[in-house]
Short mmCIF file of C-alpha atoms in Angstrom, two decimals:
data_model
loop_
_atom_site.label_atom_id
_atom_site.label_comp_id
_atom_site.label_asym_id
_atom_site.label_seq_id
_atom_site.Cartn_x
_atom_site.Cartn_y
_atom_site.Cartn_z
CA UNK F 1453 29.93 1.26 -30.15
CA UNK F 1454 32.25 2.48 -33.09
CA UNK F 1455 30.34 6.22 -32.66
CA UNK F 1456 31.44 5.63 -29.11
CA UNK F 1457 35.21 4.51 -30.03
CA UNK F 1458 35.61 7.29 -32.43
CA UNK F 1459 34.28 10.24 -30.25
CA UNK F 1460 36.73 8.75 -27.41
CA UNK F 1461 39.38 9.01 -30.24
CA UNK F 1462 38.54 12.77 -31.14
CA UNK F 1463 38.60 13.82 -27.28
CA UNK F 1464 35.06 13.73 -26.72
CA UNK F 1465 34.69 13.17 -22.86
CA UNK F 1466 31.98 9.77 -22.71
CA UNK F 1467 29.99 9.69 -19.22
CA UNK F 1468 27.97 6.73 -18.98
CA UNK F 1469 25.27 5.81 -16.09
CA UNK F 1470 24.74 2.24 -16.50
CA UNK F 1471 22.18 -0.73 -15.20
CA UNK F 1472 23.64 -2.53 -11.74
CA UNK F 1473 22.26 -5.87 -12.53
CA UNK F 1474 23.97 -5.83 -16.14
CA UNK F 1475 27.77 -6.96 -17.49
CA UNK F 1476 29.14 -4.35 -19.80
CA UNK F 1477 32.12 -5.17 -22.50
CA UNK F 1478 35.48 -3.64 -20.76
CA UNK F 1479 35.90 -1.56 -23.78
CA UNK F 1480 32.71 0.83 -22.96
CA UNK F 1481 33.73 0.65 -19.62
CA UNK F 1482 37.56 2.46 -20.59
CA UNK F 1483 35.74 4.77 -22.76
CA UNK F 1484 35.33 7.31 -20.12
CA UNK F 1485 33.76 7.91 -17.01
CA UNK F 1486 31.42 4.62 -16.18
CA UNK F 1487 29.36 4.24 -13.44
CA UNK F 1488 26.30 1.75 -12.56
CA UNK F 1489 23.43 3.05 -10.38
CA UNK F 1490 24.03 2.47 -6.69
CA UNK F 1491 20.39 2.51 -5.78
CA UNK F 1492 18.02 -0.17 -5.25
CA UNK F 1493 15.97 -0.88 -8.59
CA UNK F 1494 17.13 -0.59 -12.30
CA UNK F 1495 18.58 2.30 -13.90
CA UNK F 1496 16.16 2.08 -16.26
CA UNK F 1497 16.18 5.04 -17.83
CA UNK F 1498 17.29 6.16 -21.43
CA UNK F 1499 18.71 9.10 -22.22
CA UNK F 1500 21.81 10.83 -24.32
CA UNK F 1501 23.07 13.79 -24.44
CA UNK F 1502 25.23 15.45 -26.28
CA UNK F 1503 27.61 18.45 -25.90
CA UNK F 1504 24.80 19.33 -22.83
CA UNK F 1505 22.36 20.03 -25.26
CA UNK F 1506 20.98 17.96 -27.70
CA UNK F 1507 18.80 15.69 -25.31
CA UNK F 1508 17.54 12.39 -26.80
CA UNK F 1509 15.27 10.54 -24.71
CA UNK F 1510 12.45 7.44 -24.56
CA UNK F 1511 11.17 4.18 -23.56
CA UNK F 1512 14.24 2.24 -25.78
CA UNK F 1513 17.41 0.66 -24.78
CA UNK F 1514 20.70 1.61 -26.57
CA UNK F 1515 21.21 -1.94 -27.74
CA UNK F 1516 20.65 -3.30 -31.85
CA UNK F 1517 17.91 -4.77 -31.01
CA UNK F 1518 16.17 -1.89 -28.76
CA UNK F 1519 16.56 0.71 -31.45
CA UNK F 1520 16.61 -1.67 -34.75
CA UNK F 1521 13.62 -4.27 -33.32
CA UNK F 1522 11.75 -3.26 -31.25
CA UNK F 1523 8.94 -0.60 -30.79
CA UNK F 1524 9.76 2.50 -29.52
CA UNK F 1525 8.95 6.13 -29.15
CA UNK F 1526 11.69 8.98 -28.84
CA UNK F 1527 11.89 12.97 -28.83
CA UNK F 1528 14.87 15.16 -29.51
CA UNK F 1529 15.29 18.44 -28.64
CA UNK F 1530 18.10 21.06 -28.05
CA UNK F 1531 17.84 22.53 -24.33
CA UNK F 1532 18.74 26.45 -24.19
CA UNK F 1533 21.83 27.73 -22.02
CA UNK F 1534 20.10 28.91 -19.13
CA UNK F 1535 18.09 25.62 -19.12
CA UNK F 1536 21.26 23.24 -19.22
CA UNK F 1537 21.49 24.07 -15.53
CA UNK F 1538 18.66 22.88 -14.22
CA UNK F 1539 18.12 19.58 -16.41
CA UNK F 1540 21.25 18.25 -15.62
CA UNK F 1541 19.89 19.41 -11.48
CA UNK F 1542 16.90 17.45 -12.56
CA UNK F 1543 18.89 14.28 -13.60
CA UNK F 1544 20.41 14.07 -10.56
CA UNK F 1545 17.51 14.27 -8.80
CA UNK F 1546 17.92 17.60 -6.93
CA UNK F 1547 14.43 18.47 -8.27
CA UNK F 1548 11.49 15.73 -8.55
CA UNK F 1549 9.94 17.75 -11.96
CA UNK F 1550 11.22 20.29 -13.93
CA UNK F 1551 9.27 22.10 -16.62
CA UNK F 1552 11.03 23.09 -19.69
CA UNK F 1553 8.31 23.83 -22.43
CA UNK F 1554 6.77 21.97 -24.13
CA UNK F 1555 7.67 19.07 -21.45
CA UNK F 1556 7.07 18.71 -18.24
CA UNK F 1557 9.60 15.73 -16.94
CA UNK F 1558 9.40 13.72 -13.80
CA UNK F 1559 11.57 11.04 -12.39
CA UNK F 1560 11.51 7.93 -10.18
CA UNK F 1561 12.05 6.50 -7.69
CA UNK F 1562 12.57 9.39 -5.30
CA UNK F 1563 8.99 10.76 -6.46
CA UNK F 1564 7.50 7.87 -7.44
CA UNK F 1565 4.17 8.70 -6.28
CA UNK F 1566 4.57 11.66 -8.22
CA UNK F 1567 4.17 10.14 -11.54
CA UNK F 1568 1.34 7.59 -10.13
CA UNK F 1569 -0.56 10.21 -9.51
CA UNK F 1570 -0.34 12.23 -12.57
CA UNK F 1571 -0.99 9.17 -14.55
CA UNK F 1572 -4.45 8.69 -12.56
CA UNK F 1573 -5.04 11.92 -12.33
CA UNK F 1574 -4.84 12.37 -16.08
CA UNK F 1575 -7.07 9.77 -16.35
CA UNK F 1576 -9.77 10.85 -14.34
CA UNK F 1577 -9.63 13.77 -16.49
CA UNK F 1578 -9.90 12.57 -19.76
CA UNK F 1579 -13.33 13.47 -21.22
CA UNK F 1580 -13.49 10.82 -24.93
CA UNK F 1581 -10.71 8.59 -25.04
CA UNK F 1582 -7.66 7.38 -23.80
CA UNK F 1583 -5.22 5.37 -26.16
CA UNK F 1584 -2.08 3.47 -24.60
CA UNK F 1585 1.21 1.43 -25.74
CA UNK F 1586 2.46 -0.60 -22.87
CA UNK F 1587 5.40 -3.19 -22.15
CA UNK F 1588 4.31 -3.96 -18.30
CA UNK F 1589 1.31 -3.08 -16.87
CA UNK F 1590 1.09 -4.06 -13.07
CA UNK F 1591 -0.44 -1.70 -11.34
CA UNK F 1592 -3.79 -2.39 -9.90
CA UNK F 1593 -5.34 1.23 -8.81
CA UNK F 1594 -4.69 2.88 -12.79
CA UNK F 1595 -6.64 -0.35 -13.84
CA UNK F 1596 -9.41 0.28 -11.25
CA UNK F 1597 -9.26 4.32 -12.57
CA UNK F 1598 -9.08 3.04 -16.63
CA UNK F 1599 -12.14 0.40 -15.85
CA UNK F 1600 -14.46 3.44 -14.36
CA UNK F 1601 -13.54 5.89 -17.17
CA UNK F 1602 -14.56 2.86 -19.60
CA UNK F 1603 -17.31 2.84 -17.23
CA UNK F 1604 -18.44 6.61 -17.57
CA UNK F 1605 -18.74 5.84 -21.43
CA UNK F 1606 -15.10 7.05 -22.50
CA UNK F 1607 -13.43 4.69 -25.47
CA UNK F 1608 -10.42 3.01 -23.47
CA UNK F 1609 -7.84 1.36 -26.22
CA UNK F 1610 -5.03 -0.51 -24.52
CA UNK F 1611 -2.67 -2.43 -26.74
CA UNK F 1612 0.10 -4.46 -24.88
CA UNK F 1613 3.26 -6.53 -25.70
CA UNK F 1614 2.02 -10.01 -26.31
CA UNK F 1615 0.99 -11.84 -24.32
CA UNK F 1616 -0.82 -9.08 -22.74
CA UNK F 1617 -0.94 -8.93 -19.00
CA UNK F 1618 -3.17 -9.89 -16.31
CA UNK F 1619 -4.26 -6.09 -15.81
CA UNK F 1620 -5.14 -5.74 -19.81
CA UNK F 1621 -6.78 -8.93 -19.51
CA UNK F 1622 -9.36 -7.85 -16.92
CA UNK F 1623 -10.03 -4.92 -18.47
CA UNK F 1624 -10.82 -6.89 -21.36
CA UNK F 1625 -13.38 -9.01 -19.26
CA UNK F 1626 -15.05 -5.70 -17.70
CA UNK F 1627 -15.26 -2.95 -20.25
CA UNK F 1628 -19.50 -1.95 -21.02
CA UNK F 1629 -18.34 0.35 -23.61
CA UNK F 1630 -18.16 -1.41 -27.13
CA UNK F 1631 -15.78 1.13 -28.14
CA UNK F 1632 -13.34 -0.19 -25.72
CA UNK F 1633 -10.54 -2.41 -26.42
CA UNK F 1634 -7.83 -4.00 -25.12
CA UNK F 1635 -5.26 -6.08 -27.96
CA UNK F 1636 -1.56 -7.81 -28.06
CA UNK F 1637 0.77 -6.25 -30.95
CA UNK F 1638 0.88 -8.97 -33.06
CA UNK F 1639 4.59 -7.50 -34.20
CA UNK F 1640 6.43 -9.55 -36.30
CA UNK F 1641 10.32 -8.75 -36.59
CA UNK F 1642 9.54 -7.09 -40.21
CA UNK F 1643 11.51 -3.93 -41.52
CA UNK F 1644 10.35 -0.87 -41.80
CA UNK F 1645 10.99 2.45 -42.87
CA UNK F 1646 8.72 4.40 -39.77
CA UNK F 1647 11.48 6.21 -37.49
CA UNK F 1648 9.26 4.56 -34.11
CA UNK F 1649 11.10 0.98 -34.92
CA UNK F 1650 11.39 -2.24 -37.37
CA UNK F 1651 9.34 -4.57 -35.30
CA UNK F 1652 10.06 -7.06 -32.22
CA UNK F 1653 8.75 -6.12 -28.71
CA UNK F 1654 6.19 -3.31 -28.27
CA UNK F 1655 8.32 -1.57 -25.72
CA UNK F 1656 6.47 1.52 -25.72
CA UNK F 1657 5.02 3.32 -21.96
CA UNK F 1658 2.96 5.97 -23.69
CA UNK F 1659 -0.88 7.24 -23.27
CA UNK F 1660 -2.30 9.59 -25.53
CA UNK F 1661 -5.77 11.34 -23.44
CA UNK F 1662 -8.52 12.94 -25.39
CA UNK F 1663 -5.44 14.11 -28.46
CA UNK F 1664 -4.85 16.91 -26.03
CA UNK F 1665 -1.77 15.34 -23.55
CA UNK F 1666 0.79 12.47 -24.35
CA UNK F 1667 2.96 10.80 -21.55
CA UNK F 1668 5.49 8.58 -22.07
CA UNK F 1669 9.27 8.20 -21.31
CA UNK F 1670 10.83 4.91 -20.06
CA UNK F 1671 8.11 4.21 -17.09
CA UNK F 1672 6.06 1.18 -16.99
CA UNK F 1673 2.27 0.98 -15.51
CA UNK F 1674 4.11 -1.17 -12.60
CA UNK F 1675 5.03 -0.54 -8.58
CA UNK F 1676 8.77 -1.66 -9.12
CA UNK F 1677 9.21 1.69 -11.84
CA UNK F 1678 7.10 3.68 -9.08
CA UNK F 1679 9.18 2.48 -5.99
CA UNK F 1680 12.64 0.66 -7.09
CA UNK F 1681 13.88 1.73 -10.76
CA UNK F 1682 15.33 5.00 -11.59
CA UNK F 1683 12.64 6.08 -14.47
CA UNK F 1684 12.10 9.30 -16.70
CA UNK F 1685 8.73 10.45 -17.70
CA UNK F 1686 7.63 13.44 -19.49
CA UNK F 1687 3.98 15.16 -19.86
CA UNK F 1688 3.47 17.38 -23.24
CA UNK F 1689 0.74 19.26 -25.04
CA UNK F 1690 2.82 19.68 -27.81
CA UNK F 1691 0.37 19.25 -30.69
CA UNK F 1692 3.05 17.89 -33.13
CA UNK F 1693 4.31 15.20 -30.61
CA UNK F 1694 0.72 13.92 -29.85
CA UNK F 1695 0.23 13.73 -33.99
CA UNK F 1696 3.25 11.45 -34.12
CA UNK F 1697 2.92 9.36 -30.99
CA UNK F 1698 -0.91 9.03 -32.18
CA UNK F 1699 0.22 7.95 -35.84
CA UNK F 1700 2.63 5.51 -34.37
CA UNK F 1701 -0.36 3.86 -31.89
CA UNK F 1702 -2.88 3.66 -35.03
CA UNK F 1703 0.54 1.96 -37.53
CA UNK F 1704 0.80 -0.73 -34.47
CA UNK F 1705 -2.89 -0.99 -34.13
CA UNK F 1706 -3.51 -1.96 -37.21
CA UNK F 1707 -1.44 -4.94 -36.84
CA UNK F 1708 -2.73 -5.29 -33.46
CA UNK F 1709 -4.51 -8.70 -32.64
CA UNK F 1710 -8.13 -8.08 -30.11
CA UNK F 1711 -7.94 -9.93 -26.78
CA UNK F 1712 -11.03 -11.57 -26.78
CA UNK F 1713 -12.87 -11.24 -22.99
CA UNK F 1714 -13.62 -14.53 -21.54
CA UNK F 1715 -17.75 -14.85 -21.79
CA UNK F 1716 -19.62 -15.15 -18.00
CA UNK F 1717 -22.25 -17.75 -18.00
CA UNK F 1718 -22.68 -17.63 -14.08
CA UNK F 1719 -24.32 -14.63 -13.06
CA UNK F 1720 -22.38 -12.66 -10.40
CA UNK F 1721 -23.73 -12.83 -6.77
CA UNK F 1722 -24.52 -9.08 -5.74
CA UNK F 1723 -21.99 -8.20 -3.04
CA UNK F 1724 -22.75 -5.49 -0.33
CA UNK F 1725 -19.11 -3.20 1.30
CA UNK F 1726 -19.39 -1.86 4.55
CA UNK F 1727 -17.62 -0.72 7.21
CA UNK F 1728 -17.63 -2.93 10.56
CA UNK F 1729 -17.94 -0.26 13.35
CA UNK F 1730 -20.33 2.43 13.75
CA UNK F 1731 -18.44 5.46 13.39
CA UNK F 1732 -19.23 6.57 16.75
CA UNK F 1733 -18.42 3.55 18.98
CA UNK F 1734 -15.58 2.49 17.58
CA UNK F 1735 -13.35 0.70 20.19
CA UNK F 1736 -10.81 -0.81 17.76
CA UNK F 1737 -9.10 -0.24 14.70
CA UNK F 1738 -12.49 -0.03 11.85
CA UNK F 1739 -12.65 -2.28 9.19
CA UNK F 1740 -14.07 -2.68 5.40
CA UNK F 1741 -16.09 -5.80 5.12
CA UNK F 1742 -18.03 -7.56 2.66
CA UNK F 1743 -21.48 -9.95 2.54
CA UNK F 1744 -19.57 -12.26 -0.09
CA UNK F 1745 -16.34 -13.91 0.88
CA UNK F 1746 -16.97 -16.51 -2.15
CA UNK F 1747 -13.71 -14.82 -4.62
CA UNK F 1748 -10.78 -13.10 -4.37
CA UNK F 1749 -11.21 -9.39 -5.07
CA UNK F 1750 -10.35 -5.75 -4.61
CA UNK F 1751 -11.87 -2.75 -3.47
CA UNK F 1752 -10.47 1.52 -3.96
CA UNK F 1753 -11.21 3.61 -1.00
CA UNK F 1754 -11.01 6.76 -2.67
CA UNK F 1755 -10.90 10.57 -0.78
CA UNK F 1756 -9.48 13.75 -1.37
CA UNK F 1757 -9.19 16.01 -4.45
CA UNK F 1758 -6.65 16.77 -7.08
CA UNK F 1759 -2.94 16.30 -5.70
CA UNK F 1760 -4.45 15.70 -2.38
CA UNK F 1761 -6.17 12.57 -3.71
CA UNK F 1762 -5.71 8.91 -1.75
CA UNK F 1763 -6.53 5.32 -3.53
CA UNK F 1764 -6.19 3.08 -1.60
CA UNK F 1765 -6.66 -0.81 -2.22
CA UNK F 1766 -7.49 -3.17 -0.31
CA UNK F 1767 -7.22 -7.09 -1.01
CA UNK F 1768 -9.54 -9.71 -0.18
CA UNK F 1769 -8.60 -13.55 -0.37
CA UNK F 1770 -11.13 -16.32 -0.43
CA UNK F 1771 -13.20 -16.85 2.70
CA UNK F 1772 -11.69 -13.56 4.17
CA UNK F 1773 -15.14 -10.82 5.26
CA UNK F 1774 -13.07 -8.33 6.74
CA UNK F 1775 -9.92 -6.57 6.62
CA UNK F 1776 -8.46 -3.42 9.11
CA UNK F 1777 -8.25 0.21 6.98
CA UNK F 1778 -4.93 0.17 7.60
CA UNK F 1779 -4.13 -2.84 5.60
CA UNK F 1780 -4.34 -1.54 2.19
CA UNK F 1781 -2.00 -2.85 -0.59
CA UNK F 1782 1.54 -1.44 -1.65
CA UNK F 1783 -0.30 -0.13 -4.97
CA UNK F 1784 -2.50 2.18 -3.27
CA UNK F 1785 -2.03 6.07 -4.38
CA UNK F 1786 -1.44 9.31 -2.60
CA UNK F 1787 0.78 11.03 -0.77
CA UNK F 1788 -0.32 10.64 3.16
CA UNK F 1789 1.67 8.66 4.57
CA UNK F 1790 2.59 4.22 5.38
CA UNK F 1791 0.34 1.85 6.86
CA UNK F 1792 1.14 2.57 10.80
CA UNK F 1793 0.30 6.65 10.86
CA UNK F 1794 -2.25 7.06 7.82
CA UNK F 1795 -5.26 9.24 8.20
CA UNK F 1796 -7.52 6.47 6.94
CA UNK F 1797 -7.64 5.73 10.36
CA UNK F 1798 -9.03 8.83 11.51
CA UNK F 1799 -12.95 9.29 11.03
CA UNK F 1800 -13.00 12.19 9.00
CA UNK F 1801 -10.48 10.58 5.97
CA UNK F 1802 -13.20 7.65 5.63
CA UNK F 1803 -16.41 10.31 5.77
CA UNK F 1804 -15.30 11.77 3.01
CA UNK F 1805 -14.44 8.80 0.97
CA UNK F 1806 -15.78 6.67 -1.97
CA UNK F 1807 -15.68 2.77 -2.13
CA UNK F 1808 -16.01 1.35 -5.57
CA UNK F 1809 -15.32 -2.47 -7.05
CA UNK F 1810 -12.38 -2.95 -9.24
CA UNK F 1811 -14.22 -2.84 -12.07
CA UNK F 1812 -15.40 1.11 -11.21
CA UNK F 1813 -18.89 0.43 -9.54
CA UNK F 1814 -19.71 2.48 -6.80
CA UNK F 1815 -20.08 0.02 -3.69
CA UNK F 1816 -20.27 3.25 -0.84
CA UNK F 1817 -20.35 7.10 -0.43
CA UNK F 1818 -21.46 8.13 3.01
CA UNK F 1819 -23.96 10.94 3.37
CA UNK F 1820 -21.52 13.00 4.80
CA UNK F 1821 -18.95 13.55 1.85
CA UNK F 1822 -18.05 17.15 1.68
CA UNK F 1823 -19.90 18.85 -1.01
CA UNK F 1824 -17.44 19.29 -4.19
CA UNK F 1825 -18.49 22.81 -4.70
CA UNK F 1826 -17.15 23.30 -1.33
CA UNK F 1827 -13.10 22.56 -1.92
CA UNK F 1828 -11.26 25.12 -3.51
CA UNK F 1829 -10.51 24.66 -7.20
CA UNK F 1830 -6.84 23.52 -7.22
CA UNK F 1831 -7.73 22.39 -10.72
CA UNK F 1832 -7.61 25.48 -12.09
CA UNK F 1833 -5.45 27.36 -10.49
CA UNK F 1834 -1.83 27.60 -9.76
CA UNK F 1835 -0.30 26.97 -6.52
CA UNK F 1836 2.85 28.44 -5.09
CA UNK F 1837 4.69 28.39 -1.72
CA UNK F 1838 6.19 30.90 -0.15
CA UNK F 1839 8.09 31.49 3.48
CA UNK F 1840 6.52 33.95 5.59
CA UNK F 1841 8.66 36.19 7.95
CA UNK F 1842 6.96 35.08 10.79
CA UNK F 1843 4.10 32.53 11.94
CA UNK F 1844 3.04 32.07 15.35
CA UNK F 1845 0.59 28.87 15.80
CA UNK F 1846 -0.95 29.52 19.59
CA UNK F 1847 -1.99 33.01 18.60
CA UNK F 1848 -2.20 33.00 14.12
CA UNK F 1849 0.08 35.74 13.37
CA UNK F 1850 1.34 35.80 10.55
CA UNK F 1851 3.59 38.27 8.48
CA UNK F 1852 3.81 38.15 4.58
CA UNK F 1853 7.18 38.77 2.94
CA UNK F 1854 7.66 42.45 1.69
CA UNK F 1855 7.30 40.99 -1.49
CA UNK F 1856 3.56 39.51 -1.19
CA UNK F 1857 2.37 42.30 0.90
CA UNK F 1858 -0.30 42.71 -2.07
CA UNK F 1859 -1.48 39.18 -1.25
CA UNK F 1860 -2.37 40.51 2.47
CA UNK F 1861 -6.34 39.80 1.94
CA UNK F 1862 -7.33 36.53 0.67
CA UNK F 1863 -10.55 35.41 -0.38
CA UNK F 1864 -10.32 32.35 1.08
CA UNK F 1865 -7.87 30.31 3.75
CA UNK F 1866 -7.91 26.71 3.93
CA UNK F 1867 -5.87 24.28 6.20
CA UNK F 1868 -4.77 20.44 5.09
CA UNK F 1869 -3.79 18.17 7.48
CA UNK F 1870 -2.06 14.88 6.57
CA UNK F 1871 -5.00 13.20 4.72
CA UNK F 1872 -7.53 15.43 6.41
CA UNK F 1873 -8.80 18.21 4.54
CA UNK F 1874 -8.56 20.93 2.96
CA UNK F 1875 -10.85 22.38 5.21
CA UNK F 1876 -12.72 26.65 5.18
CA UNK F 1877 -11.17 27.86 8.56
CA UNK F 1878 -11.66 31.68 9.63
CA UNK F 1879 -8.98 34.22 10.13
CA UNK F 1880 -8.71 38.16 10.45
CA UNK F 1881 -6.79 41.03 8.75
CA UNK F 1882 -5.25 44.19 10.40
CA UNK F 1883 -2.77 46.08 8.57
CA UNK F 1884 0.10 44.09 6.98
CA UNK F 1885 -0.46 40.74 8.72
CA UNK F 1886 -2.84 38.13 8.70
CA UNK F 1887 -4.62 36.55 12.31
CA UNK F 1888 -5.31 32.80 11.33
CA UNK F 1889 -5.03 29.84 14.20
CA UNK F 1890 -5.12 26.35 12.65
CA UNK F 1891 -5.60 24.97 16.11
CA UNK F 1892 -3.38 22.08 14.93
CA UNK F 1893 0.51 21.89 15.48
CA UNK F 1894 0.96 20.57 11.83
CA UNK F 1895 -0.19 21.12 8.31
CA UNK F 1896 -0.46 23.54 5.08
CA UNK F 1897 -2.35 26.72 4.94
CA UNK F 1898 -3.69 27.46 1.42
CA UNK F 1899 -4.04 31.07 0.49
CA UNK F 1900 -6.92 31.23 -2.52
CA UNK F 1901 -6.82 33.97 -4.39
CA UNK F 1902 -9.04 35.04 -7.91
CA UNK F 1903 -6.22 33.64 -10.45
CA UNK F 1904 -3.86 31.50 -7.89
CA UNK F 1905 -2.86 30.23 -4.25
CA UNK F 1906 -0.23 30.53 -1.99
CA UNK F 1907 0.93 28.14 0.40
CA UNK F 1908 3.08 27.49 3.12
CA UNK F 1909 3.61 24.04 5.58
CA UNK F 1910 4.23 24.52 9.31
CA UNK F 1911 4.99 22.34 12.37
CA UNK F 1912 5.28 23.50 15.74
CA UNK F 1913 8.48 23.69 16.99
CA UNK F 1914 9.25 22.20 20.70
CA UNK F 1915 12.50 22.90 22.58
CA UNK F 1916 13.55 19.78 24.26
CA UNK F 1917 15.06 20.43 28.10
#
């Protein structure tokens, strides 16, 4: 606060974002300009910066106690003048990402989803072992996605604020690998001379995969920093970074105290999943059942690949067998669309899907999945849109911009529909243009080339009399 008072005093001008829910001393609030977030949610971000250029960012609150107690994890960098633009674009939210090496930042809640995804996807990814600080944890599907990659033999070490969560807790109950761990901090409010913090809560929202990629920021594992709170998170490879971060999880580990799982004397009653229809006489909405309605438990109906991947959960309460696709959980992943016009009712989004347990066991694949060797690689390669000067649906023309008139003979086309997809479809070349009918008034057509793909979204266009 003094820092504060003096700058005001030297002419500095103070702009301050603050938390609705909070009360603020009327001193910071005549500082400057002061506003509180006018969205739903907490502004729960933390970020200064200073002069529009040093950037200081992490999971801590500007309070004593956030940046004297408790544990924490900032960076610090200077942003370049022809990047000041664009991050202050970024902060208020006229861009969902923004890459500015060696970060790549996302924010919440207007792409949410966004940053659910990465995290999962990340996950899936990891190849030895993922390490994690957390303050909340409440999201079901990453625990479903962290129990199967404990489950494919990678170490998964998850130390939480005490007392640690329900989700650490069951993770604790279901890992096989005995390199796996979940623990509380054990932090006592000691001092210290390590620049992460002097003890208190573990406040941290950081995962270190494989030592190769380090998230964190001021996002929590939970729905309400995915759907409600206004939340920063970056992505680096920076190998500096992900020595520090991973110093600071082994200083807290080693204070850490195990959660030890709760031993199973009863042996678990094998329990079949299955859908209730046949797929080809199905005369109402199709449902996911089960043999044993003895528990409460949850199930991931997993399809798609890379960004266009869906998990969605669905929870069953005692006595309950059955439950309509449609009525998956809040939690569930992807970007397809809500409960009343999701393509998990549509055949095709179930054929190529994968059922597993909470805990990562496969409960279903049907014998029709597309092959994997069949989708493009999105993986691998970069995608980029681009506006074409013209598109017809009914007959497929389609003219490339003068600038991608190179880019006139793909090696492949594919076409996604909303949870449907991507699927081969054929098309011709004569001259400059491209002949390619999607036979579908709606969608994205992916370009694939040897090093990248192009992409553009359509939707047919109908002049109302």
């Amino acid at each position: 606060m003094d820092a504060l008072r003096n700058a005001n005093a030297r002419g500095v001008t103070i702009q301050i974002l603050a938390d609705p829910e909070k009360e603020y001393p009327l001193e910071l609030k005549s500082l400057g300009w002061f506003r509180k977030w006018e969205k739903s949610g907490l502004q729960h971000s933390k970020i200064l910066i200073v002069d529009r250029k040093k950037v200081f960012l992490g999971s801590g609150n500007f309070t004593w106690y956030g940046l004297e107690n408790d544990l924490n994890g900032y960076v610090s960098f200077d942003l370049f003048d022809s990047e000041i633009e664009n991050f202050y674009s970024f902060l208020e939210e006229k861009f969902v990402s923004l890459n500015i090496p060696p970060f790549e930042f996302y924010i919440s809640p207007a792409k949410g989803r966004l940053i659910q995804n990465l995290i999962l996807r990340e996950v899936d990814h990891s190849q030895s072992e993922i390490k994690y600080l957390i303050f909340d944890h409440f999201d079901s599907v990453l625990t479903s996605r962290l129990a199967l990659a404990d489950l494919k033999g990678i170490k998964v070490k998850g130390i939480y604020d005490s007392p640690v969560d329900t989700e650490g807790k069951f993770l604790a109950n279901v890992f096989r690998n005995p390199s796996s761990e979940i623990a509380g901090d054990g932090n006592e409010e000691t001092i210290s001379l390590d620049s992460f913090g002097k003890g208190g809560l573990l406040h941290h929202k950081t995962m270190i995969l494989d030592d190769q990629v380090l998230i964190s920021g001021s996002y929590n594992f939970s729905i309400s920093a995915r759907d409600n709170n206004r939340e920063i998170l970056f992505k680096t490879k920076d190998p500096y970074l992900i020595d520090s971060y991973s110093k600071e999880w082994e200083r807290i580990r080693w204070n850490a105290i195990p959660y030890k799982p709760i031993p199973f004397h009863v042996e678990e009653v094998s329990n079949q999943v299955f859908f209730g229809y046949s797929e080809d006489s199905i005369s109402v909405e199709q449902t996911i059942c089960r043999s044993d309605n003895s528990k409460e438990e949850s199930f991931y109906l997993e399809s798609g690949k890379s960004f266009f991947t869906s998990i969605l959960e669905y929870d069953f309460s005692p006595t309950e067998f059955c439950k309509e696709v449609s009525d998956f959980s809040s939690s569930s992943s992807g970007f397809s669309g809500k409960k009343t016009n999701h393509p998990v009712q549509t055949r095709r989004f179930r054929e190529n899907g994968i059922l597993r347990s909470k805990k990562g066991n496969l409960m279903f694949i049907s014998s029709e999945r597309i092959s994997e060797d069949f989708l493009p690689d999105f993986e691998r390669k970069p995608v980029y849109l681009f506006m074409p000067i013209f598109y017809s649906i009914q007959s497929g023309n389609l003219l490339f911009p003068n600038s991608l008139e190179e880019f006139n003979n793909p090696n492949s086309i594919f076409l996604y529909q909303r949870g449907n997809g991507p699927i081969r479809i054929p098309w011709n070349t004569s001259e400059n243009s491209i002949s390619v009918v999607p036979n579908s008034t709606e969608g994205i057509l992916f370009f694939e080339y040897d090093s990248l793909f192009l992409a553009f979204c359509f939707h047919e266009y109908s002049k109302k009399e």
